[in-house]
């Protein structure tokens, strides 16, 4: 099970309190559940708000960005609004840098099916935030393979350096490949993914 649907499932079962697995908190509005910051304008009407973290995609990037924090919050409002609200925020990231955000079939290489959903831009202090309105919990890709229509669930999140030059601060000039994870078909390497927040078995 992927992170988005996995955490949402945990949230649905947490009516009496917070469920914490692998550092991931879930919220479903029950008594004793901690309140979280506002997610868009829809937290008060959302039945569930799920939160998880992204982390640098490899050890080298983690060493180059030792203070980075990437937080994702999703208000599951599709039934009420026709879309979910996804907030992505960064602190301690490279300054004045754009990152592309994708929903993914697989969080790390080779990624599988991918949907480009938006950008996050950091300021001179390396902080950035964006709010995206889209289907998140039930996101999927559908395509024809041979004669059959194939559905791929998009339950993971990844972010890329939008400009191939933006990863040079860590990999050196020309040190990273040019990847197709941007609207102009030229991005840097994957910067962050949801691997560390994958749901695990509940603690005893």
mmCIF file of C-alpha atoms in Angstrom:
data_model
loop_
_atom_site.group_PDB
_atom_site.id
_atom_site.type_symbol
_atom_site.label_atom_id
_atom_site.label_comp_id
_atom_site.label_asym_id
_atom_site.label_seq_id
_atom_site.Cartn_x
_atom_site.Cartn_y
_atom_site.Cartn_z
ATOM 1 C CA UNK A 1 0.000 0.000 0.000
ATOM 2 C CA UNK A 2 1.304 3.484 -0.875
ATOM 3 C CA UNK A 3 1.858 6.381 1.476
ATOM 4 C CA UNK A 4 -1.188 8.503 0.624
ATOM 5 C CA UNK A 5 -3.805 5.773 0.744
ATOM 6 C CA UNK A 6 -1.938 4.012 3.528
ATOM 7 C CA UNK A 7 -1.925 7.033 5.812
ATOM 8 C CA UNK A 8 -5.501 7.906 4.876
ATOM 9 C CA UNK A 9 -6.557 4.398 5.869
ATOM 10 C CA UNK A 10 -4.801 4.786 9.196
ATOM 11 C CA UNK A 11 -6.511 8.150 9.676
ATOM 12 C CA UNK A 12 -9.925 6.650 9.107
ATOM 13 C CA UNK A 13 -9.283 4.232 11.959
ATOM 14 C CA UNK A 14 -7.981 6.858 14.360
ATOM 15 C CA UNK A 15 -11.322 8.280 15.528
ATOM 16 C CA UNK A 16 -10.365 8.091 19.188
ATOM 17 C CA UNK A 17 -6.819 9.407 18.988
ATOM 18 C CA UNK A 18 -3.651 9.956 17.011
ATOM 19 C CA UNK A 19 -2.019 7.016 15.247
ATOM 20 C CA UNK A 20 1.709 7.399 14.780
ATOM 21 C CA UNK A 21 3.659 5.015 12.549
ATOM 22 C CA UNK A 22 7.227 5.646 11.452
ATOM 23 C CA UNK A 23 6.925 9.242 12.604
ATOM 24 C CA UNK A 24 3.722 9.896 10.639
ATOM 25 C CA UNK A 25 0.740 11.431 12.418
ATOM 26 C CA UNK A 26 -2.813 11.067 11.186
ATOM 27 C CA UNK A 27 -5.827 13.194 12.024
ATOM 28 C CA UNK A 28 -9.511 12.434 11.730
ATOM 29 C CA UNK A 29 -11.127 14.900 14.080
ATOM 30 C CA UNK A 30 -11.739 12.517 16.992
ATOM 31 C CA UNK A 31 -11.506 13.415 20.672
ATOM 32 C CA UNK A 32 -7.937 13.638 21.870
ATOM 33 C CA UNK A 33 -6.460 14.041 18.388
ATOM 34 C CA UNK A 34 -4.062 16.992 18.145
ATOM 35 C CA UNK A 35 -5.137 19.851 15.912
ATOM 36 C CA UNK A 36 -2.845 20.685 13.010
ATOM 37 C CA UNK A 37 -2.193 23.890 11.116
ATOM 38 C CA UNK A 38 -4.689 25.023 8.526
ATOM 39 C CA UNK A 39 -4.536 23.213 5.174
ATOM 40 C CA UNK A 40 -5.811 25.638 2.597
ATOM 41 C CA UNK A 41 -9.276 26.910 3.513
ATOM 42 C CA UNK A 42 -10.742 23.460 3.951
ATOM 43 C CA UNK A 43 -9.433 21.961 7.198
ATOM 44 C CA UNK A 44 -12.590 22.772 9.135
ATOM 45 C CA UNK A 45 -14.746 20.820 6.664
ATOM 46 C CA UNK A 46 -12.309 17.954 5.999
ATOM 47 C CA UNK A 47 -13.060 14.588 7.573
ATOM 48 C CA UNK A 48 -9.381 13.658 7.401
ATOM 49 C CA UNK A 49 -6.099 15.525 7.209
ATOM 50 C CA UNK A 50 -3.022 13.401 6.592
ATOM 51 C CA UNK A 51 0.545 14.580 7.086
ATOM 52 C CA UNK A 52 3.863 13.084 6.124
ATOM 53 C CA UNK A 53 7.427 14.138 5.395
ATOM 54 C CA UNK A 54 9.669 13.966 2.374
ATOM 55 C CA UNK A 55 13.416 13.527 2.708
ATOM 56 C CA UNK A 56 16.433 13.949 0.404
ATOM 57 C CA UNK A 57 16.485 11.200 -2.186
ATOM 58 C CA UNK A 58 20.019 10.011 -1.468
ATOM 59 C CA UNK A 59 22.767 10.318 1.138
ATOM 60 C CA UNK A 60 24.766 12.840 -0.886
ATOM 61 C CA UNK A 61 21.828 15.232 -1.102
ATOM 62 C CA UNK A 62 21.128 14.751 2.601
ATOM 63 C CA UNK A 63 24.698 15.852 3.418
ATOM 64 C CA UNK A 64 24.358 18.888 1.136
ATOM 65 C CA UNK A 65 21.026 19.904 2.723
ATOM 66 C CA UNK A 66 21.493 19.017 6.413
ATOM 67 C CA UNK A 67 18.771 21.371 7.691
ATOM 68 C CA UNK A 68 16.115 20.799 5.048
ATOM 69 C CA UNK A 69 12.582 19.866 6.085
ATOM 70 C CA UNK A 70 9.807 19.052 3.625
ATOM 71 C CA UNK A 71 6.303 18.657 5.019
ATOM 72 C CA UNK A 72 3.199 17.581 3.123
ATOM 73 C CA UNK A 73 -0.362 17.951 4.403
ATOM 74 C CA UNK A 74 -3.414 16.719 2.499
ATOM 75 C CA UNK A 75 -6.977 17.684 3.379
ATOM 76 C CA UNK A 76 -9.147 14.899 1.950
ATOM 77 C CA UNK A 77 -12.016 17.007 0.637
ATOM 78 C CA UNK A 78 -12.883 15.312 -2.659
ATOM 79 C CA UNK A 79 -16.317 14.173 -1.516
ATOM 80 C CA UNK A 80 -17.242 17.683 -0.384
ATOM 81 C CA UNK A 81 -15.345 19.881 -2.861
ATOM 82 C CA UNK A 82 -14.466 17.691 -5.832
ATOM 83 C CA UNK A 83 -10.743 17.911 -5.067
ATOM 84 C CA UNK A 84 -8.276 17.465 -2.226
ATOM 85 C CA UNK A 85 -6.028 20.256 -0.932
ATOM 86 C CA UNK A 86 -2.322 19.496 -0.737
ATOM 87 C CA UNK A 87 0.105 21.836 1.024
ATOM 88 C CA UNK A 88 3.837 21.368 0.434
ATOM 89 C CA UNK A 89 6.292 23.404 2.510
ATOM 90 C CA UNK A 90 10.073 23.539 2.655
ATOM 91 C CA UNK A 91 12.526 25.066 5.106
ATOM 92 C CA UNK A 92 16.297 24.926 4.975
ATOM 93 C CA UNK A 93 16.324 24.154 1.242
ATOM 94 C CA UNK A 94 18.590 25.797 -1.351
ATOM 95 C CA UNK A 95 17.704 29.471 -1.757
ATOM 96 C CA UNK A 96 15.861 30.841 -4.784
ATOM 97 C CA UNK A 97 15.275 27.386 -6.233
ATOM 98 C CA UNK A 98 12.274 25.876 -7.993
ATOM 99 C CA UNK A 99 11.169 22.302 -7.388
ATOM 100 C CA UNK A 100 8.611 20.329 -9.382
ATOM 101 C CA UNK A 101 6.136 18.133 -7.494
ATOM 102 C CA UNK A 102 4.890 14.775 -8.756
ATOM 103 C CA UNK A 103 2.523 12.050 -7.643
ATOM 104 C CA UNK A 104 4.280 8.766 -8.348
ATOM 105 C CA UNK A 105 3.597 5.070 -8.703
ATOM 106 C CA UNK A 106 6.984 4.305 -7.072
ATOM 107 C CA UNK A 107 8.701 6.926 -4.877
ATOM 108 C CA UNK A 108 12.286 6.212 -5.993
ATOM 109 C CA UNK A 109 13.836 5.197 -9.323
ATOM 110 C CA UNK A 110 12.460 3.997 -11.714
ATOM 111 C CA UNK A 111 9.358 5.915 -10.456
ATOM 112 C CA UNK A 112 6.821 4.230 -12.752
ATOM 113 C CA UNK A 113 3.787 6.312 -13.713
ATOM 114 C CA UNK A 114 4.082 9.987 -12.733
ATOM 115 C CA UNK A 115 1.778 13.016 -12.656
ATOM 116 C CA UNK A 116 3.203 16.547 -12.631
ATOM 117 C CA UNK A 117 1.046 18.518 -10.189
ATOM 118 C CA UNK A 118 2.840 21.804 -9.421
ATOM 119 C CA UNK A 119 5.921 23.757 -8.364
ATOM 120 C CA UNK A 120 7.387 25.021 -5.109
ATOM 121 C CA UNK A 121 9.722 28.031 -5.164
ATOM 122 C CA UNK A 122 12.046 28.907 -2.290
ATOM 123 C CA UNK A 123 12.980 32.414 -1.200
ATOM 124 C CA UNK A 124 16.395 33.799 -0.280
ATOM 125 C CA UNK A 125 16.220 31.926 3.033
ATOM 126 C CA UNK A 126 15.420 28.589 1.418
ATOM 127 C CA UNK A 127 11.790 28.551 2.531
ATOM 128 C CA UNK A 128 8.858 27.861 0.236
ATOM 129 C CA UNK A 129 5.238 26.755 0.239
ATOM 130 C CA UNK A 130 2.558 25.933 -2.297
ATOM 131 C CA UNK A 131 -1.095 24.910 -2.127
ATOM 132 C CA UNK A 132 -2.386 22.508 -4.767
ATOM 133 C CA UNK A 133 -6.004 21.554 -5.454
ATOM 134 C CA UNK A 134 -6.306 18.162 -7.126
ATOM 135 C CA UNK A 135 -7.333 14.558 -6.601
ATOM 136 C CA UNK A 136 -4.707 13.064 -4.262
ATOM 137 C CA UNK A 137 -6.062 10.121 -2.276
ATOM 138 C CA UNK A 138 -7.654 8.502 -5.359
ATOM 139 C CA UNK A 139 -5.051 9.609 -7.920
ATOM 140 C CA UNK A 140 -4.202 7.104 -10.649
ATOM 141 C CA UNK A 141 -2.826 6.849 -14.160
ATOM 142 C CA UNK A 142 -4.664 4.975 -16.917
ATOM 143 C CA UNK A 143 -3.114 3.987 -20.244
ATOM 144 C CA UNK A 144 -3.204 1.317 -22.922
ATOM 145 C CA UNK A 145 -0.560 -1.417 -22.763
ATOM 146 C CA UNK A 146 -0.949 -3.718 -25.743
ATOM 147 C CA UNK A 147 -4.712 -4.232 -25.969
ATOM 148 C CA UNK A 148 -5.461 -3.736 -22.298
ATOM 149 C CA UNK A 149 -6.146 -0.626 -20.272
ATOM 150 C CA UNK A 150 -3.836 -0.575 -17.265
ATOM 151 C CA UNK A 151 -4.371 1.394 -14.064
ATOM 152 C CA UNK A 152 -1.431 2.497 -11.922
ATOM 153 C CA UNK A 153 -2.043 3.905 -8.456
ATOM 154 C CA UNK A 154 -0.202 7.179 -7.688
ATOM 155 C CA UNK A 155 0.272 6.861 -3.942
ATOM 156 C CA UNK A 156 3.697 8.442 -3.517
ATOM 157 C CA UNK A 157 5.238 11.919 -3.768
ATOM 158 C CA UNK A 158 8.520 13.077 -5.269
ATOM 159 C CA UNK A 159 10.117 16.444 -5.998
ATOM 160 C CA UNK A 160 12.766 17.346 -8.568
ATOM 161 C CA UNK A 161 15.125 20.274 -9.081
ATOM 162 C CA UNK A 162 13.235 22.118 -11.828
ATOM 163 C CA UNK A 163 16.438 23.354 -13.509
ATOM 164 C CA UNK A 164 19.264 20.895 -14.267
ATOM 165 C CA UNK A 165 21.756 23.459 -12.942
ATOM 166 C CA UNK A 166 20.065 23.663 -9.545
ATOM 167 C CA UNK A 167 21.604 20.419 -8.293
ATOM 168 C CA UNK A 168 25.158 21.557 -9.198
ATOM 169 C CA UNK A 169 25.677 22.956 -5.675
ATOM 170 C CA UNK A 170 25.768 19.354 -4.474
ATOM 171 C CA UNK A 171 26.762 17.243 -7.468
ATOM 172 C CA UNK A 172 29.168 19.674 -9.107
ATOM 173 C CA UNK A 173 28.774 21.355 -12.484
ATOM 174 C CA UNK A 174 27.274 18.862 -14.889
ATOM 175 C CA UNK A 175 27.401 16.218 -12.177
ATOM 176 C CA UNK A 176 23.776 15.211 -12.436
ATOM 177 C CA UNK A 177 21.729 13.977 -15.393
ATOM 178 C CA UNK A 178 19.102 16.019 -17.180
ATOM 179 C CA UNK A 179 15.752 14.392 -16.439
ATOM 180 C CA UNK A 180 12.273 14.940 -17.978
ATOM 181 C CA UNK A 181 10.529 15.941 -14.731
ATOM 182 C CA UNK A 182 9.553 19.493 -15.683
ATOM 183 C CA UNK A 183 7.204 21.133 -18.138
ATOM 184 C CA UNK A 184 10.067 22.001 -20.499
ATOM 185 C CA UNK A 185 11.313 18.382 -20.318
ATOM 186 C CA UNK A 186 14.535 19.460 -18.615
ATOM 187 C CA UNK A 187 14.942 19.029 -14.866
ATOM 188 C CA UNK A 188 17.659 17.986 -12.464
ATOM 189 C CA UNK A 189 17.681 14.897 -10.292
ATOM 190 C CA UNK A 190 14.992 13.918 -7.836
ATOM 191 C CA UNK A 191 15.557 16.047 -4.732
ATOM 192 C CA UNK A 192 13.057 14.558 -2.249
ATOM 193 C CA UNK A 193 10.722 11.597 -1.958
ATOM 194 C CA UNK A 194 8.313 9.969 0.453
ATOM 195 C CA UNK A 195 10.285 6.767 1.108
ATOM 196 C CA UNK A 196 10.966 7.573 4.820
ATOM 197 C CA UNK A 197 7.262 8.087 5.537
ATOM 198 C CA UNK A 198 5.939 4.862 4.052
ATOM 199 C CA UNK A 199 3.380 3.357 6.437
ATOM 200 C CA UNK A 200 4.652 0.452 8.476
ATOM 201 C CA UNK A 201 3.022 -2.057 10.770
ATOM 202 C CA UNK A 202 1.499 -0.496 13.896
ATOM 203 C CA UNK A 203 3.647 -0.390 16.985
ATOM 204 C CA UNK A 204 2.725 -2.972 19.636
#
